[in-house]
Short mmCIF file of C-alpha atoms in Angstrom, two decimals:
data_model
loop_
_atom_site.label_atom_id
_atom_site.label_comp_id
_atom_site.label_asym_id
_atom_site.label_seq_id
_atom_site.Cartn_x
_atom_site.Cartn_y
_atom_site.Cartn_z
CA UNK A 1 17.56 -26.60 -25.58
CA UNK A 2 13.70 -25.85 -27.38
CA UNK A 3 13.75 -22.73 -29.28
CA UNK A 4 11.35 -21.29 -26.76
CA UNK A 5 14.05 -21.07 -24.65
CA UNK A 6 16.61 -20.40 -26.63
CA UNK A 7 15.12 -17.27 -28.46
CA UNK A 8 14.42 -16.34 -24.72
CA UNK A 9 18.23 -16.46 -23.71
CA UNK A 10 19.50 -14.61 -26.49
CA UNK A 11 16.95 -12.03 -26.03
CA UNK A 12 18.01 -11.50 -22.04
CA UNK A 13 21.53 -11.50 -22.75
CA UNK A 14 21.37 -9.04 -25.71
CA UNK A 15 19.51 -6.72 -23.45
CA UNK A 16 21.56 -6.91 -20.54
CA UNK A 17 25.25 -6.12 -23.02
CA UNK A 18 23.16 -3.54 -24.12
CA UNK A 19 22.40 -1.96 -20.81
CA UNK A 20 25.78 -2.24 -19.72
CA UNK A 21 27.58 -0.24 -23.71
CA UNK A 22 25.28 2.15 -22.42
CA UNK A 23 25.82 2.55 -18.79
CA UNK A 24 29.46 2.46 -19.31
CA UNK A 25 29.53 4.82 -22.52
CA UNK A 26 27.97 7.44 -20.12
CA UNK A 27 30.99 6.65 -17.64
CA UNK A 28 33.42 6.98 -19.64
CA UNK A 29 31.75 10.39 -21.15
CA UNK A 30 31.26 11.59 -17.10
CA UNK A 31 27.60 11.68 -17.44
CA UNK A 32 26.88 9.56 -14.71
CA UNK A 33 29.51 10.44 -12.74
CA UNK A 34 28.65 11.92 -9.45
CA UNK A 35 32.80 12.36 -8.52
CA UNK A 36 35.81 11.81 -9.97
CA UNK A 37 36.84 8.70 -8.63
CA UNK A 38 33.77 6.99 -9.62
CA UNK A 39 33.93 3.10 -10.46
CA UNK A 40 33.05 2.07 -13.71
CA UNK A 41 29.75 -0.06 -13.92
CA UNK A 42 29.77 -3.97 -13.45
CA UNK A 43 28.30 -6.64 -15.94
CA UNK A 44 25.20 -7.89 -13.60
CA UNK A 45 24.66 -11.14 -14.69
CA UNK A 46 21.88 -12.49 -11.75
CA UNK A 47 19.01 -10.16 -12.93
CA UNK A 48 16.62 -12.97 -11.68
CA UNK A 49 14.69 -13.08 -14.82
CA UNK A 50 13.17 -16.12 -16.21
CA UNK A 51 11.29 -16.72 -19.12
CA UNK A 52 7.85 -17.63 -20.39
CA UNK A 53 6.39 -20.77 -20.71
CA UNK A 54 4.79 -21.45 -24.16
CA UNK A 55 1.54 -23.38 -24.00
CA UNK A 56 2.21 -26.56 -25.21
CA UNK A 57 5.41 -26.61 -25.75
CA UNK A 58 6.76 -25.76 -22.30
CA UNK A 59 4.05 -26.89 -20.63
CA UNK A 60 0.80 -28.68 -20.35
CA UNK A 61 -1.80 -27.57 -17.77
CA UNK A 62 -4.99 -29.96 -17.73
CA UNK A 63 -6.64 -28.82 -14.58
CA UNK A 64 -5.79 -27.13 -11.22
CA UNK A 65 -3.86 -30.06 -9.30
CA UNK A 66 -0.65 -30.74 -11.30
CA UNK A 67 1.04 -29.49 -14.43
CA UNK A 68 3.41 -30.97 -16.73
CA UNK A 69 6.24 -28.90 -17.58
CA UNK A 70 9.31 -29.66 -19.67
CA UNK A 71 12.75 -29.59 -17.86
CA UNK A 72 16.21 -30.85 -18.44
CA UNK A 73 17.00 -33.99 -16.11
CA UNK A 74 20.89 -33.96 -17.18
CA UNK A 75 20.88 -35.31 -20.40
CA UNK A 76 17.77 -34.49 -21.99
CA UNK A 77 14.40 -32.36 -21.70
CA UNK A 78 11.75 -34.10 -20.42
CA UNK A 79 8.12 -34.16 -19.61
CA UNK A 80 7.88 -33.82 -15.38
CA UNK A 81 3.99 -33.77 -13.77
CA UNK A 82 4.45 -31.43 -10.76
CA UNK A 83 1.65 -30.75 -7.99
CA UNK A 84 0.17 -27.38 -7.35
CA UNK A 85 -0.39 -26.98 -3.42
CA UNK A 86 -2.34 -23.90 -3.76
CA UNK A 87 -3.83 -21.30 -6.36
CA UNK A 88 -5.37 -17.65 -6.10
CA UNK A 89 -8.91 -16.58 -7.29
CA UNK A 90 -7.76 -14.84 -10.25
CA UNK A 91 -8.84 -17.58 -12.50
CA UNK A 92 -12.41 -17.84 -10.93
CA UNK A 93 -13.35 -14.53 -12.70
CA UNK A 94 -14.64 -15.15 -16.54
CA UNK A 95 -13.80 -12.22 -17.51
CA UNK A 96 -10.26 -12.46 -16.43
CA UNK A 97 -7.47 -14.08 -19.74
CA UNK A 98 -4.64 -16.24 -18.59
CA UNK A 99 -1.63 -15.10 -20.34
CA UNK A 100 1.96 -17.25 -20.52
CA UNK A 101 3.38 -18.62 -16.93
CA UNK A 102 7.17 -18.22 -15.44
CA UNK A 103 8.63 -20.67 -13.54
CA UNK A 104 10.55 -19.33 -10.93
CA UNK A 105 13.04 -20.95 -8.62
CA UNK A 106 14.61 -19.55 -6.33
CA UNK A 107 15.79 -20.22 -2.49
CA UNK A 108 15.22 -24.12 -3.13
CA UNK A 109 11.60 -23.44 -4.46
CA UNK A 110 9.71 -23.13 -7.14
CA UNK A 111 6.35 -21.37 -8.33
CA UNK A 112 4.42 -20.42 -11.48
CA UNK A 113 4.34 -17.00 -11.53
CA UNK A 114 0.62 -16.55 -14.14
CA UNK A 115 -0.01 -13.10 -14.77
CA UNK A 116 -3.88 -12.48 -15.88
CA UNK A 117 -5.29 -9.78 -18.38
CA UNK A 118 -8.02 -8.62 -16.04
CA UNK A 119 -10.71 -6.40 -17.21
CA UNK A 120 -12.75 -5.44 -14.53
CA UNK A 121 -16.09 -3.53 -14.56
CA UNK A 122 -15.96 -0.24 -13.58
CA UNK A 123 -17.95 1.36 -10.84
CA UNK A 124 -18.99 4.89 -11.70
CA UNK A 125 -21.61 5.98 -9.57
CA UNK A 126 -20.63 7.74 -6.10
CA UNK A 127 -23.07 7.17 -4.04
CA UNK A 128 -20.61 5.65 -0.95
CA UNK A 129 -17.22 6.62 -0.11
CA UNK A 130 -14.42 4.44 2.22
CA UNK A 131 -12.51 7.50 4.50
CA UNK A 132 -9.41 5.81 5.19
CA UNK A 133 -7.43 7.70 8.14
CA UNK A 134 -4.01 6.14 8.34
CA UNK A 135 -2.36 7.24 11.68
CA UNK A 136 0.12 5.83 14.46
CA UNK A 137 -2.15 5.56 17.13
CA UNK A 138 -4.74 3.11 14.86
CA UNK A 139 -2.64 1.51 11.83
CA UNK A 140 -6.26 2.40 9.87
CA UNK A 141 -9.85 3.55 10.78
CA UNK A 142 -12.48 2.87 8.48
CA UNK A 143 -15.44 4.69 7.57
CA UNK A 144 -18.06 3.98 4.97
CA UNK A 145 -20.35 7.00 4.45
CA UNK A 146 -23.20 7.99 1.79
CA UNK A 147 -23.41 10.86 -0.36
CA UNK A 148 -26.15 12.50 2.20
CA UNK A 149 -23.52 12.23 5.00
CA UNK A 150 -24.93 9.28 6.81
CA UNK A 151 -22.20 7.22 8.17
CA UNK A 152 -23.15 3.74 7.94
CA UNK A 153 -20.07 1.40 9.24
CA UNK A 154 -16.60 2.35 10.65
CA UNK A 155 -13.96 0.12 11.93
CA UNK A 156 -10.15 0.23 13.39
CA UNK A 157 -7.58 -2.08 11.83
CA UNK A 158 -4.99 -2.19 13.92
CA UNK A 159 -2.84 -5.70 13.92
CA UNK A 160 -1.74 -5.70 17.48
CA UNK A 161 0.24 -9.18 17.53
CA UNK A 162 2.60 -8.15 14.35
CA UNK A 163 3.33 -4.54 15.69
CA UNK A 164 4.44 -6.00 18.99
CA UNK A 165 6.37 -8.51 17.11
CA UNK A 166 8.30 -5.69 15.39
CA UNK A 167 8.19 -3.00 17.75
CA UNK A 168 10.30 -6.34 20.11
CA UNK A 169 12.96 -6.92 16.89
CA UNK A 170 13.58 -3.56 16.89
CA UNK A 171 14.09 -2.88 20.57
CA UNK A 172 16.76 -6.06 20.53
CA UNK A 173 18.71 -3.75 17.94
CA UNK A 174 19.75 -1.03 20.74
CA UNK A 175 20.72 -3.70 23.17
CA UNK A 176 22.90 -5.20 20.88
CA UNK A 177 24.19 -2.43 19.65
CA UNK A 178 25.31 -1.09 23.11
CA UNK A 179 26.87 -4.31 23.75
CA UNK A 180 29.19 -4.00 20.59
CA UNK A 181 30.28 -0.67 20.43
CA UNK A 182 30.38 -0.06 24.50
CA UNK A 183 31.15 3.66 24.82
CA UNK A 184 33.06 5.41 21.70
CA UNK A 185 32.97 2.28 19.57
CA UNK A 186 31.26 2.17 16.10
CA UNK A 187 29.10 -0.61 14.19
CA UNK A 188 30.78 -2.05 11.48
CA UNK A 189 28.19 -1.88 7.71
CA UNK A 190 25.48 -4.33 8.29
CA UNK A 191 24.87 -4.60 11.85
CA UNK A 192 21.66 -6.02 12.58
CA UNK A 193 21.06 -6.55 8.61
CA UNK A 194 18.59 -9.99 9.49
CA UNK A 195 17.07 -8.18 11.98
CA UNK A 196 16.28 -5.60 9.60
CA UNK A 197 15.35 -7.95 6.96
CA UNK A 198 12.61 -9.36 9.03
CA UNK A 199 11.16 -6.25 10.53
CA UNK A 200 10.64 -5.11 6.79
CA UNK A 201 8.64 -8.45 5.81
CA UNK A 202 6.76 -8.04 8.95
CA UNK A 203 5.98 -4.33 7.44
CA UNK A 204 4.76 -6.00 4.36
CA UNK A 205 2.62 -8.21 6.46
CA UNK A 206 0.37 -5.87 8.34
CA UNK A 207 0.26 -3.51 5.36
CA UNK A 208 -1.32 -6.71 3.43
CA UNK A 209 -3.63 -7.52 6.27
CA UNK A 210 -4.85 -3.82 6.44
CA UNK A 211 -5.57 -3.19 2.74
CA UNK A 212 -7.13 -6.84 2.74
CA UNK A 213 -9.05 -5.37 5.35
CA UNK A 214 -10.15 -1.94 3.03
CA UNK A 215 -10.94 -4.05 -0.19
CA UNK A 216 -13.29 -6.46 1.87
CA UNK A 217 -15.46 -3.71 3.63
CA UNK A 218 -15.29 -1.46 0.28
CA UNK A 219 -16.78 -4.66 -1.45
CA UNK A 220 -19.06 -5.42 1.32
CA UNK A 221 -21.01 -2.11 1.38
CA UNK A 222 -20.82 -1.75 -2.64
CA UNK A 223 -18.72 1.17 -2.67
CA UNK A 224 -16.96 3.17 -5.75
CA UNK A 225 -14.30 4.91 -4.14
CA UNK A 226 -11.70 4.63 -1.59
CA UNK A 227 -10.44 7.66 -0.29
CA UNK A 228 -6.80 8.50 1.56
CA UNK A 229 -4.65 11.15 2.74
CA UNK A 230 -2.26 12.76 0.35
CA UNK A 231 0.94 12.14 2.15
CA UNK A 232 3.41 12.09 -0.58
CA UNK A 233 6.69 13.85 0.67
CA UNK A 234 5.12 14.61 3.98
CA UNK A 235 8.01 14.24 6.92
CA UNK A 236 6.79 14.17 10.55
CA UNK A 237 8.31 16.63 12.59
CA UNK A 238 7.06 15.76 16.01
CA UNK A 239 8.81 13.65 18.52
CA UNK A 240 12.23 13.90 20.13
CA UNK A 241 15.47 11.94 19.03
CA UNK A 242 15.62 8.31 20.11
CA UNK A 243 12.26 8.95 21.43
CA UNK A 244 9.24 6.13 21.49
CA UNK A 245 7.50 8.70 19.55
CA UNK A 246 10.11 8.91 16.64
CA UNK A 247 10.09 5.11 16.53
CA UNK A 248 6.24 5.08 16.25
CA UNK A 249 6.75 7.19 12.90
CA UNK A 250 9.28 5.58 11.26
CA UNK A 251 6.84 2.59 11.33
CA UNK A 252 4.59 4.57 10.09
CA UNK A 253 3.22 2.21 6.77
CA UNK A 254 1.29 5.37 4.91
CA UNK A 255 2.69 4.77 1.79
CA UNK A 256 2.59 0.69 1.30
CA UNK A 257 -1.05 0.46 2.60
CA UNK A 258 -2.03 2.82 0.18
CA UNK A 259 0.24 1.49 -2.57
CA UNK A 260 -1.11 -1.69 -1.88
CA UNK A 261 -4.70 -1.13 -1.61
CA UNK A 262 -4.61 0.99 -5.03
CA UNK A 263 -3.45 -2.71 -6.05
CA UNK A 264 -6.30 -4.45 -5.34
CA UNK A 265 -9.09 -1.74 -5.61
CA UNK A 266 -8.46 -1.06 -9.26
CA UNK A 267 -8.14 -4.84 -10.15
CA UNK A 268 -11.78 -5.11 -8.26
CA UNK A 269 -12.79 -1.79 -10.78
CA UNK A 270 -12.95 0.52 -8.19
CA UNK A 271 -11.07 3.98 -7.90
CA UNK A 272 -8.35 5.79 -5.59
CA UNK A 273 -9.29 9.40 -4.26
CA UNK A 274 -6.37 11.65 -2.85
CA UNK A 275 -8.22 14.57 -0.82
CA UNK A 276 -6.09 17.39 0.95
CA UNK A 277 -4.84 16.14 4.13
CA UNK A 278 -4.58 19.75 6.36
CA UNK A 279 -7.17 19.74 8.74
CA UNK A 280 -8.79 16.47 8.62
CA UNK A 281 -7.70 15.59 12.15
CA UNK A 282 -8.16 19.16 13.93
CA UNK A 283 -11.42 19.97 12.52
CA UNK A 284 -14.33 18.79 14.29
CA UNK A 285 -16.81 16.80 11.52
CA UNK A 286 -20.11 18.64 13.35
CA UNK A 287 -18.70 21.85 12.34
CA UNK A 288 -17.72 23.07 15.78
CA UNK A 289 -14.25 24.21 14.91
CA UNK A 290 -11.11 22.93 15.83
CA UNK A 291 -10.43 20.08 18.36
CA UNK A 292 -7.99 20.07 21.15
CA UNK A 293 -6.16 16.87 22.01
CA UNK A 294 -5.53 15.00 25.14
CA UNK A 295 -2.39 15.22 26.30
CA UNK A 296 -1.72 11.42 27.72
CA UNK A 297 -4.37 10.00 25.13
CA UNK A 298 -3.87 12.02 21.70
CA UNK A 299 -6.24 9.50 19.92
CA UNK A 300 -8.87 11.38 22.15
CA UNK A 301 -10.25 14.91 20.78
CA UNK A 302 -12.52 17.32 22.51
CA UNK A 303 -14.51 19.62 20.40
CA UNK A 304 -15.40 23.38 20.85
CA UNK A 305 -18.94 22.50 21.81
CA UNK A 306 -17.49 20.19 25.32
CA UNK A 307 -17.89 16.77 23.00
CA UNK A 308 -14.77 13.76 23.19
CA UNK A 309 -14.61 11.86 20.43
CA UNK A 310 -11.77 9.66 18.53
CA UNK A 311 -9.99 12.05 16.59
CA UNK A 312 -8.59 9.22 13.94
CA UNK A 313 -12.83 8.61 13.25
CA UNK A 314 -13.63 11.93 12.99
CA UNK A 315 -10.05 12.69 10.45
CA UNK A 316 -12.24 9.51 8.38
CA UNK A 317 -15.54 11.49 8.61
CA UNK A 318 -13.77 14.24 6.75
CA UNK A 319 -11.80 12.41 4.53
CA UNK A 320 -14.69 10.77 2.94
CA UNK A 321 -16.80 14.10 3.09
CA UNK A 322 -13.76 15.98 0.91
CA UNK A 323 -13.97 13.05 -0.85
CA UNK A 324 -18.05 13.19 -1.56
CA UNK A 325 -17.50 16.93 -2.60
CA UNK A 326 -14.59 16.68 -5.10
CA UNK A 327 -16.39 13.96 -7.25
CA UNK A 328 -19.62 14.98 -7.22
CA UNK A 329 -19.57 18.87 -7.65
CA UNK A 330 -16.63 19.57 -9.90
CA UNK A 331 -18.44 22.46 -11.07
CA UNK A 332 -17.65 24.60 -8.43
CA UNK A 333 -13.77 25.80 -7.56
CA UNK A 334 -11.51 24.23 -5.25
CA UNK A 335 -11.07 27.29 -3.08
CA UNK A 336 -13.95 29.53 -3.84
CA UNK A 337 -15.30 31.06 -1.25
CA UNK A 338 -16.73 34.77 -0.59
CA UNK A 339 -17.61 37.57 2.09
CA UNK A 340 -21.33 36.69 1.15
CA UNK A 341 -20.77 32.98 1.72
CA UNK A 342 -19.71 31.20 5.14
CA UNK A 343 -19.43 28.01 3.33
CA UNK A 344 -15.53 26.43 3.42
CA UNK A 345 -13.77 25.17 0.26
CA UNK A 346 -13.92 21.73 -0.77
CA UNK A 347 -10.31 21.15 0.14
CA UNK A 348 -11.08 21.94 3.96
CA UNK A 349 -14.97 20.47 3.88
CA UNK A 350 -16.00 18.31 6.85
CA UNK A 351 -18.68 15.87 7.18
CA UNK A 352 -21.58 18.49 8.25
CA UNK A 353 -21.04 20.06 4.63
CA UNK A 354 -22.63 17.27 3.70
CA UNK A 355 -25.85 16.84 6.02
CA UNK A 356 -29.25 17.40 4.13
CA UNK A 357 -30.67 20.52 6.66
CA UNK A 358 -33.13 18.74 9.16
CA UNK A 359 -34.15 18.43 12.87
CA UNK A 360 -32.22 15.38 13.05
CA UNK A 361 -28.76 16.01 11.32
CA UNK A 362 -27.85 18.85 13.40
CA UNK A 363 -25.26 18.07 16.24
CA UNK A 364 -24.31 14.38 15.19
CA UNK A 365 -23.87 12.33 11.90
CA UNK A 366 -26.69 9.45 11.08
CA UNK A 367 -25.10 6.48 12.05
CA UNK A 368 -26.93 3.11 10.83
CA UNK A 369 -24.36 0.91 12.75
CA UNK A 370 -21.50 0.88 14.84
#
């Protein structure tokens, strides 16, 4: 075995003994014991780690279509040229460094796994802000507005193929269940588990296409900032049990499309805003007051002043106006507000807080395009 590989094996399996003296040192002193009759901890020996290649000596990459890399064949290690089907775009940034790959099999294939040192430049001024409403009536609506209050694009990202795809998967677990269990029976532990499995990955999917989605507009309309909800910890409560409504939020992807766009944006040197989520949606962005909702449509809003509008675009209108107002007046307090003064906090700001005062800007944002 090279000593690359060696040095790499000793150092994984000296770790994981020493996880495990540990982890069972704090059993046997009841520190992690949660009951009595809890199990000791197990040896894990499959931590699916693999180790880095050394340049040179592990392997030998002359351009972008194949790579030598040394392996053992049975007998001894060898020099094997491999094809690469397809790369990223990582490496087409100069200022990006390409650190040490890992070759990493697993299921019957393999991959280099080549993290990058990226260094991206930083945007600081805030001049345009991306409201992001994330919702269960539109997976995301998009709005890119200006630091005046002009709202110049807006868009709904909502893949409709992949939600029907898992909203069907899903659906096929009650039938199935009602066939096993009939009337008093019970599922045995992982019923359904591939069904599951799959619904998850298709989760993953059209959270990827929608932050995809956020990046390439934010880039687009040269924008600094990316604003969202903050959701953290938030539980719905609406919706009945075993109701279509309850089903609609547990697919509810708030916390990987964010997750996941924070993930690109900051590679691409932009930066995540959190504003305050109350009142987005029920506040009117002209300033009217609170919105009432349509009963069979609830995407629809109708505003104090007789106007219907898409309550998911005018939650975005706000979200980038709180947005606008916490970065660029930090002088002022979060809640202050006064009996001389009719103007709202920042934290419940809508998008007329940020309309310059003329003939034109009273009643409706500017909007460039649709």
């Amino acid at each position: 075995m090279p000593s690359y590989y060696r040095r790499a094996a000793i150092a994984f399996s000296l770790g994981q003994v020493s996880s495990f003296v540990t982890r069972y040192r704090d059993w046997q002193c009841g520190q992690s014991r949660k009951r009595r009759d809890a199990k000791p901890p197990l040896m894990t020996i499959g931590a699916n780690c693999y180790p880095a290649l050394d340049q040179g000596q592990c392997y030998r990459l002359d351009s972008l279509e194949q790579i030598q890399i040394k392996v053992l064949n049975g007998k001894n290690w060898v020099w094997t040229t491999v094809g690469i089907v397809s790369t990223r775009n990582r490496h087409t940034i100069p200022a990006n460094k390409q650190l040490s790959p890992s070759l990493i099999q697993r299921n019957g294939k393999a991959w280099l796994s080549v993290p990058f040192d990226c260094k991206p430049n930083h945007k600081k001024e805030v001049n345009r802000v991306v409201g992001v409403d994330i919702g269960i009536n539109k997976t995301a609506v998009i709005s890119v507005v200006e630091s005046d209050g002009t709202v110049i694009y807006r868009e709904f990202i909502h893949p409709v193929r992949d939600i029907d795809r898992r909203d069907k998967k899903l659906k096929s677990v009650s039938k199935k269940a009602s066939k096993t269990m009939g009337k008093g029976g019970r599922l045995h532990k992982g019923f359904c588990r591939n069904t599951y499995r799959k619904c998850r990955h298709i989760n993953r999917q059209i959270a990827q296409i929608v932050s995809k989605g956020i990046v390439e507009i934010s880039i687009e309309y040269n924008v600094s900032v990316i604003a969202f909800e903050y959701l953290k910890n938030w539980k719905p409560k609406g919706g009945k049990k075993k109701s279509n409504l309850k089903q609609r939020f547990h697919g509810w992807l708030k916390s990987i499309i964010r997750e996941l766009t924070e993930m690109k944006w900051i590679e691409s040197g932009g930066k995540i805003c959190d504003v305050v989520a109350r009142g987005t949606s029920s506040n009117a962005y002209d300033g009217s007051g609170t919105v009432w909702r349509d009963r069979k449509n609830y995407a629809l809003a109708t505003f104090s002043n007789g106007k219907r509008y898409n309550a998911d675009l005018s939650a975005s209108y706000n979200i980038a106006a709180r947005a606008i107002q916490e970065l660029t007046r930090r002088n002022d307090s979060e809640n202050r507000s006064s009996k001389s003064s009719t103007r709202l906090p920042r934290s419940r700001a809508v998008l007329c807080d940020l309309w310059v005062t003329s003939n034109d800007s009273i009643g409706h944002p500017h909007l460039k395009q649709s």
